[in-house]
Short mmCIF file of C-alpha atoms in Angstrom, two decimals:
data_model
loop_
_atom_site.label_atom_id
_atom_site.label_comp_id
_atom_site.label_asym_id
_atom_site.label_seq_id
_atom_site.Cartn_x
_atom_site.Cartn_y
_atom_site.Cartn_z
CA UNK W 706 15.10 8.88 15.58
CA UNK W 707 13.32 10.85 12.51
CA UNK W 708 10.06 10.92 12.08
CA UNK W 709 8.35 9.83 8.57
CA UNK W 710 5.37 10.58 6.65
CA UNK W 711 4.34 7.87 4.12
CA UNK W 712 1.17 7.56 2.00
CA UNK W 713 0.53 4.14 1.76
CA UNK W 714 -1.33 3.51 -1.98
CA UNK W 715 -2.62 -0.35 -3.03
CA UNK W 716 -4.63 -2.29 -5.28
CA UNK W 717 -4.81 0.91 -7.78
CA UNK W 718 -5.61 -0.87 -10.64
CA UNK W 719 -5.15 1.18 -13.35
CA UNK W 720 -7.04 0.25 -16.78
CA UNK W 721 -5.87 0.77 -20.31
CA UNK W 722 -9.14 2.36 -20.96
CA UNK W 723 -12.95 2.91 -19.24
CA UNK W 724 -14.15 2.26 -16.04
CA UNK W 725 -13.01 -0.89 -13.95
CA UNK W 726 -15.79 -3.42 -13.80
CA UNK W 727 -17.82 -0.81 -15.44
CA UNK W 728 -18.46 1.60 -12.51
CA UNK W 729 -15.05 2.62 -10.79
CA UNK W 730 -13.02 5.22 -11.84
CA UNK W 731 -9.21 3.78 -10.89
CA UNK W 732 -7.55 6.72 -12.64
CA UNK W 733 -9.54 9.17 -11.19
CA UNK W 734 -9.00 7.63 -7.74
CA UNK W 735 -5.29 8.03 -8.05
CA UNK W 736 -5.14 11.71 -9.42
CA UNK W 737 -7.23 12.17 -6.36
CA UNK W 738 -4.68 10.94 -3.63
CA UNK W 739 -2.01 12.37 -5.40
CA UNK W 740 -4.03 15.92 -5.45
CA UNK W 741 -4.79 15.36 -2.35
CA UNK W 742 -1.48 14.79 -0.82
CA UNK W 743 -0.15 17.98 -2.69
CA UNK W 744 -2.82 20.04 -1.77
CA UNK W 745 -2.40 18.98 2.35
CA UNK W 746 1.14 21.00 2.02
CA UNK W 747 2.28 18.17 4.35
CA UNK W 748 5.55 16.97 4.07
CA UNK W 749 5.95 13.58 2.27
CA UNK W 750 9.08 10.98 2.20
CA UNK W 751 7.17 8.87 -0.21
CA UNK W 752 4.32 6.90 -1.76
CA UNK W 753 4.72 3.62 -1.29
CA UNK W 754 2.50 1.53 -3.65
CA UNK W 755 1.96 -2.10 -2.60
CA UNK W 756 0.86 -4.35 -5.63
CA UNK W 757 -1.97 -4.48 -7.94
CA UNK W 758 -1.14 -1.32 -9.47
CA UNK W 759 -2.34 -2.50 -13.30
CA UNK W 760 -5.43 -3.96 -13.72
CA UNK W 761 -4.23 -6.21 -16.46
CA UNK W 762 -0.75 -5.66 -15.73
CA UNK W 763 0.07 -4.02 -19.12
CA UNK W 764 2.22 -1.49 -20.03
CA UNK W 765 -0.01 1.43 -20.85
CA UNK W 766 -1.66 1.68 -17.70
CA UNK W 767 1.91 1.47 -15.97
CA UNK W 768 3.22 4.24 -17.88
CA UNK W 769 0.11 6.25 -16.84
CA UNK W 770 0.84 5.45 -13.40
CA UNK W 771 4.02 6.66 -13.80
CA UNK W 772 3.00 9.83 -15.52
CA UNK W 773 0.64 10.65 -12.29
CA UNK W 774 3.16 10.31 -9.76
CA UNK W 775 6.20 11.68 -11.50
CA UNK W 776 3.80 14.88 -12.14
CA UNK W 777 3.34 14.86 -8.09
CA UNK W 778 7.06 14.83 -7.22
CA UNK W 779 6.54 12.47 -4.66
CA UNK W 780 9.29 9.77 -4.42
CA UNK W 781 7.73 6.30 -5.16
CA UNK W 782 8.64 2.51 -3.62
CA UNK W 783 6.56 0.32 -5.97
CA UNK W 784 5.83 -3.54 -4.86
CA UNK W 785 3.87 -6.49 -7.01
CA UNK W 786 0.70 -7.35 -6.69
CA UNK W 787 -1.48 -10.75 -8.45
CA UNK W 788 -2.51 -8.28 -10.86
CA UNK W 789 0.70 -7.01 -12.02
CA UNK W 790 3.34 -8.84 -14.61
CA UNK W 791 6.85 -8.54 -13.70
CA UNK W 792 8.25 -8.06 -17.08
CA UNK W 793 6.21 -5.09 -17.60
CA UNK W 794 6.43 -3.76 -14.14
CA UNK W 795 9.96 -3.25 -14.46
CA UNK W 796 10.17 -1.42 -17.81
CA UNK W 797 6.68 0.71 -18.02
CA UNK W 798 6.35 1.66 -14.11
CA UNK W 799 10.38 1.56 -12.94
CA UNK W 800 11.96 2.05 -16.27
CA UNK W 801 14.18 -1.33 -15.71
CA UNK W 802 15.55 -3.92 -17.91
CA UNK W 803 12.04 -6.10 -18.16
CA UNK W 804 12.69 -9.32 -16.38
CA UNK W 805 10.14 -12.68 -15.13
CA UNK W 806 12.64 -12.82 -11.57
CA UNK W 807 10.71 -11.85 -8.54
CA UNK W 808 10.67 -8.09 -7.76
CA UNK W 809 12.38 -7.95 -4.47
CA UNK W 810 14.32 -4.36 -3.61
CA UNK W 811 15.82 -2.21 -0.35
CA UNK W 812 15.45 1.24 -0.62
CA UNK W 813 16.03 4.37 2.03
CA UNK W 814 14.49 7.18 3.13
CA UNK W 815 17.39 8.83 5.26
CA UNK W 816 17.54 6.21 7.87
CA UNK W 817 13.89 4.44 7.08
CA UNK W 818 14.57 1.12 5.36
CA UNK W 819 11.84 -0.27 3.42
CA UNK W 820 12.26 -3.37 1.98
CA UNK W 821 9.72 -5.04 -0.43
CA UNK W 822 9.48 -8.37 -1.39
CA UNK W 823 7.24 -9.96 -4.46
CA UNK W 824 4.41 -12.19 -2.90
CA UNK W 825 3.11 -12.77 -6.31
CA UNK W 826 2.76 -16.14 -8.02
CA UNK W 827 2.30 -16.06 -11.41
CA UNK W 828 -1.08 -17.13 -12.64
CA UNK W 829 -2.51 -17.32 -9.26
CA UNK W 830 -4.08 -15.18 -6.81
CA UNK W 831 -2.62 -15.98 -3.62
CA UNK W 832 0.27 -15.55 -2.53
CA UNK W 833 3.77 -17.45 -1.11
CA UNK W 834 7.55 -16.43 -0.21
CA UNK W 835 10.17 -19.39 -0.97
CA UNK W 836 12.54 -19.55 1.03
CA UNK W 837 15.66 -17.88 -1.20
CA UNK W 838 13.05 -15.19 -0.41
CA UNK W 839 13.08 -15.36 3.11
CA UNK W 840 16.87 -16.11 3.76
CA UNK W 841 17.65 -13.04 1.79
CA UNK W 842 15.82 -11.23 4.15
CA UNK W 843 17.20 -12.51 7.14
CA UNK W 844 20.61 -11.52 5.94
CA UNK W 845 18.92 -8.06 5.16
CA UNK W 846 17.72 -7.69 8.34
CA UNK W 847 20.45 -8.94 9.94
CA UNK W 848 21.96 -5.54 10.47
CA UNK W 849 19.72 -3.17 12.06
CA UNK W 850 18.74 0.38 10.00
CA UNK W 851 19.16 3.57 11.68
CA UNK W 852 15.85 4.42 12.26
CA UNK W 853 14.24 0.71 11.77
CA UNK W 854 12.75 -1.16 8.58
CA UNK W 855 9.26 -0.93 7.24
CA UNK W 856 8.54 -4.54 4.87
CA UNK W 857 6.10 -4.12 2.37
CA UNK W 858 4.17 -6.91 0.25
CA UNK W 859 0.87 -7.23 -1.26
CA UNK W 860 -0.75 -10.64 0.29
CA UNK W 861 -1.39 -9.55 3.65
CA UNK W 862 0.68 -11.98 6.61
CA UNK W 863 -2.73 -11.78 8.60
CA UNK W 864 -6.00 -13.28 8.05
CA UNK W 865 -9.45 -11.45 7.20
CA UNK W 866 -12.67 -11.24 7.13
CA UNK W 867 -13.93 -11.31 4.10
CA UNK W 868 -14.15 -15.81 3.28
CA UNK W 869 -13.14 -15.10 -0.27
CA UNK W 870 -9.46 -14.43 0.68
CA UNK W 871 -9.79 -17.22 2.94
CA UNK W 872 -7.71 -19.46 -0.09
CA UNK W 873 -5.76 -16.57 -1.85
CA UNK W 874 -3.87 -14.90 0.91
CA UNK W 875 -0.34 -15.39 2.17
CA UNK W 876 0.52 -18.90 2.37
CA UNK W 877 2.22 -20.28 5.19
CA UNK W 878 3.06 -16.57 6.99
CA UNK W 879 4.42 -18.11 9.86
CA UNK W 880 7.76 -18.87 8.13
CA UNK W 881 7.60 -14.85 7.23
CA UNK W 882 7.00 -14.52 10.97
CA UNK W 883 10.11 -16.67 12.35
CA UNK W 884 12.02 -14.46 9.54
CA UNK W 885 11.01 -10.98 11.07
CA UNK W 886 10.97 -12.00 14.85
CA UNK W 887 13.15 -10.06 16.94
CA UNK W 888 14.44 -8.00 14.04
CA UNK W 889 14.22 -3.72 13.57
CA UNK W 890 11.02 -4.31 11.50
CA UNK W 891 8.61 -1.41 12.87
CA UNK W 892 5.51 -2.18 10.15
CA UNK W 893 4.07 -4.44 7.74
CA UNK W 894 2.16 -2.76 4.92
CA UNK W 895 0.09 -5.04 2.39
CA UNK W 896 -3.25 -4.48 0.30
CA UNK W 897 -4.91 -7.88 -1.50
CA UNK W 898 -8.26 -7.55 0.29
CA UNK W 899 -9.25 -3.56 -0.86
CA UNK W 900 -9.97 -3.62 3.41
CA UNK W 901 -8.67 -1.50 6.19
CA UNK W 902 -7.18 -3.99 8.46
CA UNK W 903 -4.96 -3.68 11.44
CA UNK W 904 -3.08 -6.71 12.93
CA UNK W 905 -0.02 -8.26 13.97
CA UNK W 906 2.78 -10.80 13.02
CA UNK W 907 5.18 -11.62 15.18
CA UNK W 908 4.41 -8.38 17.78
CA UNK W 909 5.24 -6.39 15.06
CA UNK W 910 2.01 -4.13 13.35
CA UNK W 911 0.80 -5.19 9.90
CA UNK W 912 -1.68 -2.63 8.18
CA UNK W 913 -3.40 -4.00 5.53
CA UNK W 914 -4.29 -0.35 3.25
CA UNK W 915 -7.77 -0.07 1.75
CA UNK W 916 -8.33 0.00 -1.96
CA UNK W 917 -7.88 3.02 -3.80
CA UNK W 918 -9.84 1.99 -6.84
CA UNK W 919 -12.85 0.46 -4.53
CA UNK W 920 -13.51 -0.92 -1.71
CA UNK W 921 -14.94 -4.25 -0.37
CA UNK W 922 -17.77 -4.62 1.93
CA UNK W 923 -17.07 -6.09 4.91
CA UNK W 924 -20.25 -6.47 6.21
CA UNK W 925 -22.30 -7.95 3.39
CA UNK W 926 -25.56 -9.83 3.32
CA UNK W 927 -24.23 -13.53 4.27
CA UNK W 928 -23.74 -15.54 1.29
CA UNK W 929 -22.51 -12.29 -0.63
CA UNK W 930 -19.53 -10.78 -1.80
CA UNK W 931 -19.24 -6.93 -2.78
CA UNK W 932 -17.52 -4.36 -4.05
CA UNK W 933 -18.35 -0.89 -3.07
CA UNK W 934 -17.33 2.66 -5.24
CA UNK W 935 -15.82 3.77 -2.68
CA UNK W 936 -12.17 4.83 -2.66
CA UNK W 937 -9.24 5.55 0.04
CA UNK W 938 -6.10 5.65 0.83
CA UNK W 939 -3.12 5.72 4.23
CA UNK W 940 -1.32 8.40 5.50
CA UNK W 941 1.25 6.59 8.07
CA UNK W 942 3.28 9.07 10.60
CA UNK W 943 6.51 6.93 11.66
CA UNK W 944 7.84 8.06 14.54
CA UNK W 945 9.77 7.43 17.54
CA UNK W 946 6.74 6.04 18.71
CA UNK W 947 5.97 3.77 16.50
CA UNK W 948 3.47 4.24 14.01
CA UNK W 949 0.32 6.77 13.45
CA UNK W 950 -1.90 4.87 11.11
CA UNK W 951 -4.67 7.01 9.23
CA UNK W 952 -7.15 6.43 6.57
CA UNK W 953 -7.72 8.92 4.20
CA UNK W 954 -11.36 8.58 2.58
CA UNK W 955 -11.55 10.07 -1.36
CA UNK W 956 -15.20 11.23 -2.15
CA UNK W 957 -16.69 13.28 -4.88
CA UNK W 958 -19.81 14.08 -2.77
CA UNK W 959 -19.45 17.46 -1.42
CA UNK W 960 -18.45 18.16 2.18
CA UNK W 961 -20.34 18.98 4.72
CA UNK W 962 -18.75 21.80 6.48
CA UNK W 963 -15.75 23.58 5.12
CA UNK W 964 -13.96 25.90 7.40
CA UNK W 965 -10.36 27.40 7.70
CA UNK W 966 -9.00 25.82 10.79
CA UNK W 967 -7.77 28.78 12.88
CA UNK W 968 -11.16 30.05 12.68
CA UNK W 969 -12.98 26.87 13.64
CA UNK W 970 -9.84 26.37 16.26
CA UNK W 971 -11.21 30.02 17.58
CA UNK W 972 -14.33 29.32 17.58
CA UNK W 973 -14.19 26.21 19.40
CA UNK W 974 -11.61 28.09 22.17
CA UNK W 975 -14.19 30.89 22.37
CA UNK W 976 -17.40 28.17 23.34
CA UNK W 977 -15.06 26.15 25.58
CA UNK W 978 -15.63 28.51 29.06
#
């Protein structure tokens, strides 16, 4: 079995212009990641973006999207998000005949399957899979990939902690969970709740990928709901071992130590005895 590295991007939420909610910088925050990921020099099969990629789902800020990650090289596996309109999804962001049917698609990375199916209701928040949906990917699944499957969606199968997604998550994920039991499916990936999240459905890992345009607090004062400027994203390691989940913080405050590694890695060998 190969081993894969994925960078796991959600709830982006590009703008057509200014700062989102007046004080985060969603462009910025994706120019980041992608820098980021090109200067690392590691290795990646692909971004995989998983919903709320357009603020107002409108095709400017899709095509600037685009522009960002075509300029990285990085192959990209886009999926919808309560933010995003289908129509313009498909023709600004994928360069597709624009269309109102759910965005549901199976792509490959060598022998990685990922497939990625559209949560998204339009005009609401939460989320639900109907069941042409879910016997779709039963048939899907039905054969086994080479080197597993990887599902990604944006409303997260799990619960959380933060009460305001208590009404807008996945409904009824236990019908997802009857769908993916047993089957090659090695990790769930979903966004919705800008949270770091690690669970399970079914036995099977479901990582729910912090926001990359900000984050939400989840710790607040009781009785309060917040937003933070802070931005990250997921580097995921597949390998034969299952997954290697790591968040990758994005920060404009300077660093507090800066060293090239074979010298700390010498120093640290020289202080051991």
């Amino acid at each position: 079995m190969s081993t894969y590295t994925l960078l796991h991007l959600t709830d982006v939420h590009i703008t057509p212009g200014g700062l989102l909610h007046g004080a985060a910088d969603s462009l910025a925050a994706l120019r980041s990641a992608v820098a980021a990921a090109s200067a690392s020099g590691t290795p990646i099969d692909a971004l995989v973006l998983s919903g709320d990629l357009a603020d107002q789902g409108d095709g400017a800020s899709y095509r600037t999207l685009r522009e960002v990650v075509e300029g990285s090289g990085l192959p990209m596996i886009a999926a919808m998000g309560n933010h995003d309109e289908r129509a313009a999804f498909r023709s600004a962001l994928l360069g597709e005949e624009p269309s109102d049917e759910p965005y549901d698609r199976v792509s490959w990375i060598r022998g990685l399957r990922v497939v990625t199916l559209d949560s998204t209701v339009p005009g609401a928040h939460h989320g639900e899979l109907d069941e042409a949906q879910l016997d779709r990917l039963a048939g899907v699944l039905a054969e086994p990939a080479p080197d597993g499957t990887v599902l990604v969606l944006h409303h997260p199968p799990i619960c959380s902690v933060l009460p305001l997604m208590d009404g807008i998550g996945l409904r009824e994920p236990e019908k997802l969970a009857g769908v993916l039991a047993g089957t090659d499916v090695r990790l769930v990936l979903a966004g919705h709740t800008h949270s770091a999240t690690w669970g399970t459905l079914a036995g099977i890992p479901v990582w729910v990928g912090p926001g990359n345009a900000y984050g939400a607090d989840t710790l607040p004062p009781a009785g309060i709901t917040r937003a933070l400027n802070v931005q990250a994203f997921t580097r995921i390691d597949l390998g034969p071992d299952g997954p290697l989940i790591t968040v990758v913080p994005l920060t404009q405050a300077p660093p507090v130590y800066e060293l090239a590694t074979e010298r700390l890695l010498s120093h640290l060998v020289s202080h051991s005895g």
